[in-house]
Tab-separated table of C-alpha atoms (C1' of nucleotides) in Angstrom:
chain	number	residue	atom	x	y	z
A	1	MET	CA	0.000	0.000	0.000
A	2	GLU	CA	1.299	3.445	-0.742
A	3	ALA	CA	1.734	6.344	1.564
A	4	LYS	CA	-1.472	8.142	0.740
A	5	ALA	CA	-3.695	5.144	1.361
A	6	ILE	CA	-1.936	4.374	4.644
A	7	LEU	CA	-2.483	7.879	5.934
A	8	GLN	CA	-6.080	7.875	4.726
A	9	GLN	CA	-6.868	4.666	6.520
A	10	HIS	CA	-5.184	5.944	9.653
A	11	ILE	CA	-7.181	9.166	9.693
A	12	ALA	CA	-10.464	7.540	8.758
A	13	LYS	CA	-10.578	5.760	12.107
A	14	THR	CA	-11.331	9.013	13.896
A	15	ALA	CA	-12.172	11.690	11.342
A	16	VAL	CA	-14.646	11.820	8.493
A	17	LEU	CA	-13.255	13.552	5.410
A	18	THR	CA	-14.565	13.489	1.839
A	19	GLU	CA	-12.189	12.345	-0.894
A	20	GLU	CA	-11.644	15.940	-1.914
A	21	GLU	CA	-11.019	17.077	1.608
A	22	PHE	CA	-8.529	14.276	2.128
A	23	ASP	CA	-6.745	15.108	-1.131
A	24	TYR	CA	-6.366	18.663	0.044
A	25	PHE	CA	-5.256	17.469	3.475
A	26	TYR	CA	-2.743	15.088	1.944
A	27	SER	CA	-1.313	17.781	-0.320
A	28	HIS	CA	0.306	19.331	2.772
A	29	PHE	CA	2.395	16.235	3.473
A	30	LYS	CA	5.819	15.853	1.980
A	31	PRO	CA	7.034	12.285	1.377
A	32	LEU	CA	10.632	11.640	2.388
A	33	SER	CA	12.886	8.596	2.310
A	34	PHE	CA	15.716	7.913	4.717
A	35	LYS	CA	18.410	5.298	5.003
A	36	LYS	CA	19.124	3.346	8.148
A	37	GLY	CA	21.117	5.486	10.531
A	38	GLN	CA	20.148	8.805	8.973
A	39	THR	CA	19.244	11.655	11.274
A	40	ILE	CA	15.916	13.452	10.947
A	41	ILE	CA	16.133	15.848	13.894
A	42	SER	CA	19.298	16.722	15.858
A	43	ALA	CA	19.386	18.439	19.234
A	44	GLY	CA	19.923	22.133	18.582
A	45	ASP	CA	17.964	22.154	15.324
A	46	LYS	CA	15.024	24.354	14.647
A	47	VAL	CA	12.093	21.937	14.483
A	48	ASN	CA	9.447	22.607	11.868
A	49	CYS	CA	7.774	19.300	11.146
A	50	GLU	CA	6.321	16.193	12.582
A	51	TYR	CA	6.701	12.872	10.814
A	52	PHE	CA	4.173	10.165	10.055
A	53	VAL	CA	5.865	6.818	9.513
A	54	ILE	CA	4.861	4.854	6.407
A	55	SER	CA	7.492	2.137	6.624
A	56	GLY	CA	10.547	1.354	8.724
A	57	CYS	CA	11.221	2.389	12.284
A	58	LEU	CA	12.411	5.623	13.875
A	59	LYS	CA	13.545	6.403	17.379
A	60	ALA	CA	13.118	9.632	19.319
A	61	PHE	CA	15.833	9.941	21.954
A	62	PHE	CA	17.613	12.198	24.372
A	63	ILE	CA	21.361	12.298	24.993
A	64	ASN	CA	22.506	13.589	28.370
A	65	ASP	CA	25.735	15.224	29.472
A	66	GLU	CA	27.417	11.915	30.191
A	67	ILE	CA	26.535	10.829	26.661
A	68	LYS	CA	23.963	8.367	27.804
A	69	MET	CA	20.972	7.851	25.540
A	70	TYR	CA	17.358	7.503	26.603
A	71	ILE	CA	14.724	6.532	24.085
A	72	LEU	CA	11.406	8.285	24.422
A	73	GLN	CA	9.661	6.478	21.631
A	74	PHE	CA	10.066	3.972	18.861
A	75	ALA	CA	7.995	5.042	15.849
A	76	MET	CA	6.657	2.230	13.701
A	77	PRO	CA	4.363	2.515	10.664
A	78	THR	CA	1.309	4.755	11.315
A	79	TRP	CA	2.984	6.348	14.311
A	80	TRP	CA	3.954	9.974	14.565
A	81	ALA	CA	7.241	11.340	15.816
A	82	SER	CA	8.941	14.663	16.422
A	83	ASP	CA	10.347	16.763	19.230
A	84	TYR	CA	6.937	18.029	20.276
A	85	THR	CA	8.237	20.337	22.947
A	86	ALA	CA	10.384	22.139	20.401
A	87	LEU	CA	7.690	21.976	17.753
A	88	TYR	CA	4.938	23.540	19.870
A	89	ASN	CA	7.055	26.033	21.754
A	90	GLN	CA	9.174	26.958	18.743
A	91	THR	CA	12.331	26.289	20.702
A	92	GLU	CA	15.485	24.421	19.749
A	93	ALA	CA	15.311	20.647	19.684
A	94	THR	CA	16.540	18.782	22.754
A	95	ILE	CA	15.307	15.481	21.353
A	96	ASN	CA	16.882	13.679	18.402
A	97	VAL	CA	15.021	11.577	15.861
A	98	ASP	CA	16.751	9.088	13.581
A	99	CYS	CA	16.188	5.927	11.596
A	100	ILE	CA	16.651	2.436	13.029
A	101	SER	CA	15.976	1.004	9.582
A	102	ASP	CA	15.408	2.425	6.105
A	103	ALA	CA	12.228	4.461	6.406
A	104	GLU	CA	9.606	6.317	4.443
A	105	VAL	CA	7.789	9.101	6.206
A	106	LEU	CA	5.336	11.874	5.503
A	107	CYS	CA	6.365	15.238	6.805
A	108	LEU	CA	3.849	17.824	8.030
A	109	SER	CA	4.876	21.294	9.095
A	110	ASN	CA	3.654	22.880	12.290
A	111	GLU	CA	2.004	25.729	10.408
A	112	ASP	CA	0.240	23.380	8.048
A	113	ARG	CA	-1.064	21.276	10.905
A	114	GLU	CA	-2.456	24.341	12.620
A	115	LYS	CA	-3.877	25.620	9.361
A	116	LEU	CA	-5.583	22.310	8.628
A	117	CYS	CA	-6.910	22.120	12.175
A	118	LYS	CA	-8.443	25.527	11.727
A	119	GLU	CA	-9.897	24.769	8.306
A	120	PHE	CA	-11.391	21.378	9.196
A	121	HIS	CA	-13.070	20.644	12.466
A	122	GLN	CA	-12.558	16.946	11.699
A	123	VAL	CA	-8.816	17.392	11.415
A	124	GLU	CA	-8.730	19.138	14.758
A	125	HIS	CA	-10.741	16.246	16.123
A	126	PHE	CA	-8.248	13.770	14.747
A	127	PHE	CA	-5.269	15.525	16.307
A	128	ARG	CA	-7.000	15.837	19.654
A	129	TRP	CA	-7.668	12.137	19.592
A	130	ARG	CA	-4.098	11.333	18.596
A	131	THR	CA	-2.542	13.439	21.331
A	132	ASN	CA	-4.929	11.940	23.785
A	133	LYS	CA	-3.760	8.462	22.931
A	134	GLY	CA	-0.192	9.615	23.364
A	135	TYR	CA	-0.924	11.232	26.695
A	136	ILE	CA	-2.585	8.126	28.072
A	137	ALA	CA	0.262	5.913	26.861
A	138	SER	CA	2.809	8.254	28.379
A	139	GLN	CA	1.068	8.248	31.759
A	140	LYS	CA	0.946	4.490	31.677
A	141	ARG	CA	4.637	4.249	30.943
A	142	LEU	CA	5.446	6.683	33.733
A	143	LEU	CA	3.478	4.582	36.184
A	144	SER	CA	5.206	1.450	35.032
A	145	PHE	CA	8.521	3.173	35.575
A	146	MET	CA	7.673	3.998	39.157
A	147	ASN	CA	5.954	0.758	39.988
A	148	ASN	CA	7.808	-1.992	38.144
A	149	ASN	CA	11.359	-3.264	38.020
A	150	VAL	CA	13.273	-3.685	34.767
A	151	LYS	CA	12.197	-7.282	34.222
A	152	VAL	CA	8.497	-6.496	34.342
A	153	ARG	CA	8.967	-3.445	32.146
A	154	TYR	CA	10.877	-5.498	29.610
A	155	GLU	CA	8.137	-8.118	29.451
A	156	GLU	CA	5.500	-5.413	29.206
A	157	LEU	CA	7.302	-3.835	26.284
A	158	LEU	CA	7.654	-7.098	24.379
A	159	ALA	CA	4.046	-8.010	25.027
A	160	LEU	CA	2.953	-4.652	23.648
A	161	TYR	CA	5.305	-4.579	20.640
A	162	PRO	CA	6.543	-8.091	19.803
A	163	GLN	CA	8.018	-6.827	16.518
A	164	LEU	CA	10.641	-4.869	18.464
A	165	TYR	CA	12.385	-8.025	19.597
A	166	ASN	CA	13.729	-8.786	16.133
A	167	LEU	CA	13.730	-5.316	14.694
A	168	VAL	CA	15.652	-3.398	17.317
A	169	PRO	CA	19.094	-4.128	18.833
A	170	LYS	CA	19.042	-4.944	22.515
A	171	HIS	CA	21.008	-1.930	23.640
A	172	LEU	CA	18.244	0.273	22.231
A	173	ILE	CA	15.638	-1.670	24.131
A	174	ALA	CA	17.754	-1.043	27.222
A	175	ALA	CA	17.830	2.665	26.393
A	176	TYR	CA	14.046	2.640	26.163
A	177	LEU	CA	13.702	0.858	29.496
A	178	GLY	CA	16.201	3.217	31.090
A	179	VAL	CA	18.731	0.579	32.165
A	180	SER	CA	22.237	-0.371	31.139
A	181	ARG	CA	22.595	-2.886	28.318
A	182	GLU	CA	24.524	-5.154	30.693
A	183	THR	CA	21.644	-5.365	33.133
A	184	LEU	CA	19.191	-6.118	30.343
A	185	SER	CA	21.473	-8.811	28.962
A	186	ARG	CA	21.746	-10.515	32.360
A	187	LEU	CA	18.018	-10.287	32.762
A	188	TYR	CA	16.865	-12.320	29.816
A	189	ASN	CA	19.705	-14.849	30.130
A	190	SER	CA	18.190	-16.246	33.296
B	1	MET	CA	-13.220	35.178	41.751
B	2	GLU	CA	-15.964	32.654	41.267
B	3	ALA	CA	-15.858	29.399	39.410
B	4	LYS	CA	-17.394	30.628	36.193
B	5	ALA	CA	-14.973	33.490	35.753
B	6	ILE	CA	-11.999	31.248	36.515
B	7	LEU	CA	-13.013	28.743	33.876
B	8	GLN	CA	-13.751	31.508	31.383
B	9	GLN	CA	-10.349	33.061	31.841
B	10	HIS	CA	-8.722	29.649	31.522
B	11	ILE	CA	-10.496	28.834	28.264
B	12	ALA	CA	-10.068	32.280	26.772
B	13	LYS	CA	-6.317	31.749	26.536
B	14	THR	CA	-6.784	29.273	23.697
B	15	ALA	CA	-10.363	29.408	22.468
B	16	VAL	CA	-12.570	32.268	21.343
B	17	LEU	CA	-16.162	31.929	22.547
B	18	THR	CA	-18.883	34.583	22.649
B	19	GLU	CA	-20.547	35.259	26.005
B	20	GLU	CA	-23.550	33.222	24.941
B	21	GLU	CA	-21.438	30.339	23.755
B	22	PHE	CA	-19.512	30.329	26.996
B	23	ASP	CA	-22.721	30.419	29.045
B	24	TYR	CA	-23.934	27.393	27.171
B	25	PHE	CA	-20.544	25.710	27.559
B	26	TYR	CA	-20.501	26.457	31.272
B	27	SER	CA	-23.998	25.085	31.760
B	28	HIS	CA	-22.573	21.598	31.295
B	29	PHE	CA	-20.280	21.908	34.309
B	30	LYS	CA	-21.471	20.879	37.729
B	31	PRO	CA	-19.881	22.657	40.690
B	32	LEU	CA	-18.928	20.389	43.573
B	33	SER	CA	-17.312	20.968	46.967
B	34	PHE	CA	-15.148	18.482	48.800
B	35	LYS	CA	-13.540	18.349	52.208
B	36	LYS	CA	-9.892	17.535	52.800
B	37	GLY	CA	-9.382	13.791	52.509
B	38	GLN	CA	-12.557	13.105	50.540
B	39	THR	CA	-12.364	10.716	47.631
B	40	ILE	CA	-13.493	11.756	44.161
B	41	ILE	CA	-12.591	8.635	42.171
B	42	SER	CA	-11.724	5.205	43.634
B	43	ALA	CA	-10.077	2.355	41.767
B	44	GLY	CA	-12.829	0.094	40.505
B	45	ASP	CA	-15.324	2.917	39.971
B	46	LYS	CA	-16.985	3.630	36.711
B	47	VAL	CA	-15.493	6.973	35.658
B	48	ASN	CA	-17.809	9.470	34.032
B	49	CYS	CA	-16.315	12.872	34.607
B	50	GLU	CA	-13.225	14.935	34.564
B	51	TYR	CA	-12.669	17.682	37.114
B	52	PHE	CA	-11.495	21.255	36.738
B	53	VAL	CA	-10.038	22.583	39.957
B	54	ILE	CA	-11.284	25.986	41.152
B	55	SER	CA	-9.661	26.002	44.578
B	56	GLY	CA	-7.701	23.590	46.745
B	57	CYS	CA	-5.524	20.724	45.631
B	58	LEU	CA	-6.248	17.193	44.419
B	59	LYS	CA	-3.991	14.252	43.829
B	60	ALA	CA	-4.341	11.515	41.223
B	61	PHE	CA	-2.596	8.370	42.387
B	62	PHE	CA	-2.130	4.668	41.894
B	63	ILE	CA	-1.919	2.045	44.636
B	64	ASN	CA	-0.083	-1.168	43.797
B	65	ASP	CA	-0.400	-4.668	45.206
B	66	GLU	CA	2.075	-4.013	47.989
B	67	ILE	CA	-0.037	-1.029	48.969
B	68	LYS	CA	2.506	1.482	47.811
B	69	MET	CA	1.200	4.753	46.418
B	70	TYR	CA	2.477	6.587	43.361
B	71	ILE	CA	1.209	10.057	42.556
B	72	LEU	CA	0.655	10.787	38.899
B	73	GLN	CA	-0.387	14.356	39.325
B	74	PHE	CA	-1.135	17.084	41.808
B	75	ALA	CA	-4.040	19.182	40.564
B	76	MET	CA	-3.997	22.829	41.601
B	77	PRO	CA	-6.456	25.565	40.589
B	78	THR	CA	-7.074	25.687	36.803
B	79	TRP	CA	-5.741	22.152	36.364
B	80	TRP	CA	-7.777	19.199	35.220
B	81	ALA	CA	-7.790	15.747	36.760
B	82	SER	CA	-9.400	12.367	36.231
B	83	ASP	CA	-8.505	8.802	35.374
B	84	TYR	CA	-8.209	9.523	31.675
B	85	THR	CA	-7.537	5.945	30.686
B	86	ALA	CA	-10.776	4.844	32.296
B	87	LEU	CA	-12.624	7.903	31.074
B	88	TYR	CA	-11.708	7.501	27.407
B	89	ASN	CA	-11.814	3.737	27.221
B	90	GLN	CA	-14.912	3.429	29.406
B	91	THR	CA	-13.126	0.957	31.647
B	92	GLU	CA	-12.975	0.716	35.429
B	93	ALA	CA	-10.769	3.211	37.234
B	94	THR	CA	-7.290	2.072	38.180
B	95	ILE	CA	-6.349	5.559	39.329
B	96	ASN	CA	-7.724	7.249	42.447
B	97	VAL	CA	-8.384	10.950	42.854
B	98	ASP	CA	-8.840	12.601	46.226
B	99	CYS	CA	-8.497	15.919	48.021
B	100	ILE	CA	-5.311	17.055	49.712
B	101	SER	CA	-7.153	20.115	50.989
B	102	ASP	CA	-10.751	21.346	50.907
B	103	ALA	CA	-11.531	21.847	47.252
B	104	GLU	CA	-14.041	23.253	44.821
B	105	VAL	CA	-14.176	21.715	41.390
B	106	LEU	CA	-16.234	21.823	38.231
B	107	CYS	CA	-17.276	18.457	36.935
B	108	LEU	CA	-17.687	17.728	33.211
B	109	SER	CA	-18.971	14.422	31.930
B	110	ASN	CA	-17.287	12.529	29.119
B	111	GLU	CA	-20.406	12.722	26.944
B	112	ASP	CA	-20.767	16.447	27.483
B	113	ARG	CA	-17.147	17.042	26.600
B	114	GLU	CA	-17.522	15.106	23.382
B	115	LYS	CA	-20.804	16.828	22.642
B	116	LEU	CA	-19.308	20.273	23.195
B	117	CYS	CA	-16.266	19.378	21.097
B	118	LYS	CA	-18.573	18.411	18.288
B	119	GLU	CA	-20.775	21.500	18.594
B	120	PHE	CA	-17.942	24.017	18.838
B	121	HIS	CA	-14.782	23.812	16.832
B	122	GLN	CA	-13.214	26.188	19.356
B	123	VAL	CA	-13.934	23.820	22.222
B	124	GLU	CA	-12.301	20.975	20.347
B	125	HIS	CA	-9.365	23.281	19.772
B	126	PHE	CA	-9.154	24.026	23.458
B	127	PHE	CA	-9.125	20.373	24.464
B	128	ARG	CA	-6.524	19.515	21.850
B	129	TRP	CA	-4.321	22.226	23.228
B	130	ARG	CA	-4.859	21.123	26.801
B	131	THR	CA	-4.031	17.498	26.137
B	132	ASN	CA	-1.032	18.586	24.181
B	133	LYS	CA	0.292	20.478	27.159
B	134	GLY	CA	-0.274	17.426	29.292
B	135	TYR	CA	1.485	15.170	26.827
B	136	ILE	CA	4.539	17.372	26.636
B	137	ALA	CA	4.712	17.658	30.427
B	138	SER	CA	4.372	13.915	30.789
B	139	GLN	CA	7.199	13.241	28.315
B	140	LYS	CA	9.367	15.667	30.172
B	141	ARG	CA	8.698	13.993	33.488
B	142	LEU	CA	9.417	10.594	31.989
B	143	LEU	CA	12.737	11.812	30.714
B	144	SER	CA	13.602	13.302	34.074
B	145	PHE	CA	12.800	9.965	35.652
B	146	MET	CA	15.226	8.156	33.413
B	147	ASN	CA	17.939	10.751	33.437
B	148	ASN	CA	17.986	12.294	36.908
B	149	ASN	CA	18.446	10.991	40.431
B	150	VAL	CA	15.990	11.763	43.219
B	151	LYS	CA	17.752	14.882	44.377
B	152	VAL	CA	17.599	16.560	40.983
B	153	ARG	CA	13.980	15.520	40.498
B	154	TYR	CA	13.085	16.938	43.883
B	155	GLU	CA	14.693	20.262	43.099
B	156	GLU	CA	13.049	20.320	39.692
B	157	LEU	CA	9.656	19.758	41.244
B	158	LEU	CA	10.070	22.529	43.805
B	159	ALA	CA	11.356	24.919	41.185
B	160	LEU	CA	8.312	24.219	39.044
B	161	TYR	CA	5.728	24.308	41.852
B	162	PRO	CA	7.086	26.149	44.889
B	163	GLN	CA	3.592	26.158	46.453
B	164	LEU	CA	3.804	22.398	46.929
B	165	TYR	CA	6.485	22.711	49.572
B	166	ASN	CA	4.084	24.159	52.128
B	167	LEU	CA	0.837	22.737	50.820
B	168	VAL	CA	1.692	19.064	50.545
B	169	PRO	CA	3.096	16.688	53.193
B	170	LYS	CA	6.538	15.342	52.398
B	171	HIS	CA	5.515	11.729	52.037
B	172	LEU	CA	3.241	12.751	49.164
B	173	ILE	CA	6.104	14.542	47.492
B	174	ALA	CA	8.048	11.294	47.859
B	175	ALA	CA	5.170	9.385	46.281
B	176	TYR	CA	5.247	11.796	43.352
B	177	LEU	CA	8.992	11.406	42.924
B	178	GLY	CA	8.684	7.638	43.186
B	179	VAL	CA	10.957	7.209	46.224
B	180	SER	CA	10.489	6.200	49.825
B	181	ARG	CA	9.738	8.948	52.334
B	182	GLU	CA	12.876	7.958	54.237
B	183	THR	CA	15.113	8.612	51.257
B	184	LEU	CA	13.483	11.968	50.611
B	185	SER	CA	13.851	12.935	54.255
B	186	ARG	CA	17.570	12.105	54.241
B	187	LEU	CA	17.954	14.033	51.038
B	188	TYR	CA	16.857	17.476	52.148
B	189	ASN	CA	18.484	17.155	55.578
B	190	SER	CA	21.932	17.314	54.041
C	1	DA	C1'	38.193	-12.500	2.449
C	2	DA	C1'	40.075	-9.363	5.603
C	3	DA	C1'	39.622	-5.733	8.634
C	4	DA	C1'	36.948	-2.727	11.373
C	5	DG	C1'	33.160	-1.618	13.831
C	6	DA	C1'	28.856	-2.748	16.071
C	7	DA	C1'	26.388	-5.624	19.248
C	8	DT	C1'	26.360	-8.795	22.936
C	9	DG	C1'	27.855	-11.694	27.151
C	10	DT	C1'	29.848	-11.958	31.651
C	11	DG	C1'	32.714	-11.294	35.850
C	12	DA	C1'	34.058	-8.110	39.752
C	13	DT	C1'	32.915	-4.442	42.354
C	14	DG	C1'	30.479	0.031	43.668
C	15	DT	C1'	26.311	2.730	45.126
C	16	DA	C1'	21.690	4.847	45.257
C	17	DG	C1'	17.915	3.988	47.193
C	18	DG	C1'	14.728	0.443	49.574
C	19	DT	C1'	13.183	-1.827	53.831
C	20	DC	C1'	12.662	-2.488	58.649
C	21	DA	C1'	12.676	-0.777	63.075
C	22	DC	C1'	12.087	2.457	66.377
C	23	DG	C1'	11.641	7.197	68.269
C	24	DT	C1'	9.685	11.972	68.495
C	25	DA	C1'	6.740	15.661	67.319
C	26	DA	C1'	2.419	17.627	65.518
C	27	DC	C1'	-2.420	17.420	64.888
C	28	DC	C1'	-6.935	16.194	65.616
C	29	DA	C1'	-11.242	14.423	67.863
C	30	DA	C1'	-13.975	13.290	72.086
D	1	DT	C1'	-6.524	16.927	78.250
D	2	DT	C1'	-5.845	12.801	76.753
D	3	DG	C1'	-5.427	9.272	73.632
D	4	DG	C1'	-4.946	8.141	68.785
D	5	DT	C1'	-3.523	8.974	64.317
D	6	DT	C1'	-0.520	11.020	60.963
D	7	DA	C1'	3.900	13.095	59.787
D	8	DC	C1'	8.672	13.047	60.075
D	9	DG	C1'	13.754	11.689	61.403
D	10	DT	C1'	17.420	8.388	61.662
D	11	DG	C1'	20.250	4.113	62.182
D	12	DA	C1'	21.393	-0.675	60.322
D	13	DC	C1'	21.228	-3.508	56.785
D	14	DC	C1'	19.845	-5.211	51.994
D	15	DT	C1'	19.243	-5.288	46.900
D	16	DA	C1'	18.689	-3.906	42.233
D	17	DC	C1'	21.092	-1.930	39.087
D	18	DA	C1'	25.324	0.770	37.434
D	19	DT	C1'	30.017	0.837	36.032
D	20	DC	C1'	34.302	-0.919	34.313
D	21	DA	C1'	36.890	-4.254	31.971
D	22	DC	C1'	37.538	-7.585	28.686
D	23	DA	C1'	36.085	-11.482	25.655
D	24	DT	C1'	33.198	-13.018	21.894
D	25	DT	C1'	30.317	-12.808	18.302
D	26	DC	C1'	27.942	-10.805	14.280
D	27	DT	C1'	27.784	-7.111	10.401
D	28	DT	C1'	29.465	-4.000	7.394
D	29	DT	C1'	32.675	-2.111	4.291
D	30	DT	C1'	36.368	-2.386	1.104
DNA sequence: AAAAGAATGTGATGTAGGTCACGTAACCAA
DNA sequence: TTGGTTACGTGACCTACATCACATTCTTTT
């Protein structure tokens, strides 16, 4: 399936748009292809867009002073990714986004999103719903962080996204769970 | 200032409503008063409403099997609180909400929110913006959890909400930070 | 096919924070 | 005012996970 149809199906779950309206909506998205390892957003950048994943897998991550990486999100097909703090506040990126595998994405600028939200009530509805989903997921992850040890969190993650196990190197899973790769390695070899 | 004016001012920052529209909007909110210690949502409840705080302070928290409490959110005036997972998925509450001090709130049902979002594009806009704020804050807290030790998180929290220091007992601050009260106590006595 | 670079496994040792136990002070409620 | 509950402090000890160091794959690149 091509990009347009994937986006259309994704949107149709929450918003009702005519073919014409969707065509217009879609015309604001810019298709981009990236190779494995390529960077989409670097800390320090001006952030203008958010990215809808068509194929492949991205990661959104933070690097601290001691050069340790923490992964905020893996973005698989039909997921969205960006540095939303930077995007909404028009500040410099503190979050990086790059490609775990070759990836195709659709890029939507902040201004275009806001414009489309204003023009179509249904588009605004869609984005409210999407953010809501994200918010709920984020709260759940936070709770799991406070409440569960690494082992439980690891099992939770694999139960939720079994694809990750083969797709993503273990040290990135560790970076998502917020533990050292050594600890994770010991964990599942027992 | 009374409840209506507080809500109006809060909404006006992101949504444009005429006086009449706002009156209609406001008519869907039910004012409620609670005493310190009273419960608003208990785990297991059916959750129908979200709550906008006019005065006082609420906490939204989770209790695990070992009867340990983790606080997801303190809700101060002009903040919203509920068990959003339960509210949106129409499932039983897993999160509790209760009153840290006497509190006045405005209660809005899930159906009314959705109805108002449908009727007024501007209301939908407001709720998108609100959830967005929440999402960004939640991501930030998650990152701080992974990246910072308790001491830094404690200082971060007090810098962000200095009122909490006097308003909220220390063991609740500990429950928000996800540490034992003993550790927190040792921390700020050094 | 060789060389270089990632990714992973595993031991030894360090440490932040948890748990348990007990004491004191503050705050209600009758 | 007295007894009970809640908040807070502090010592002794324990544990999950981090860090460092080095060995062993597995993957690219040339």
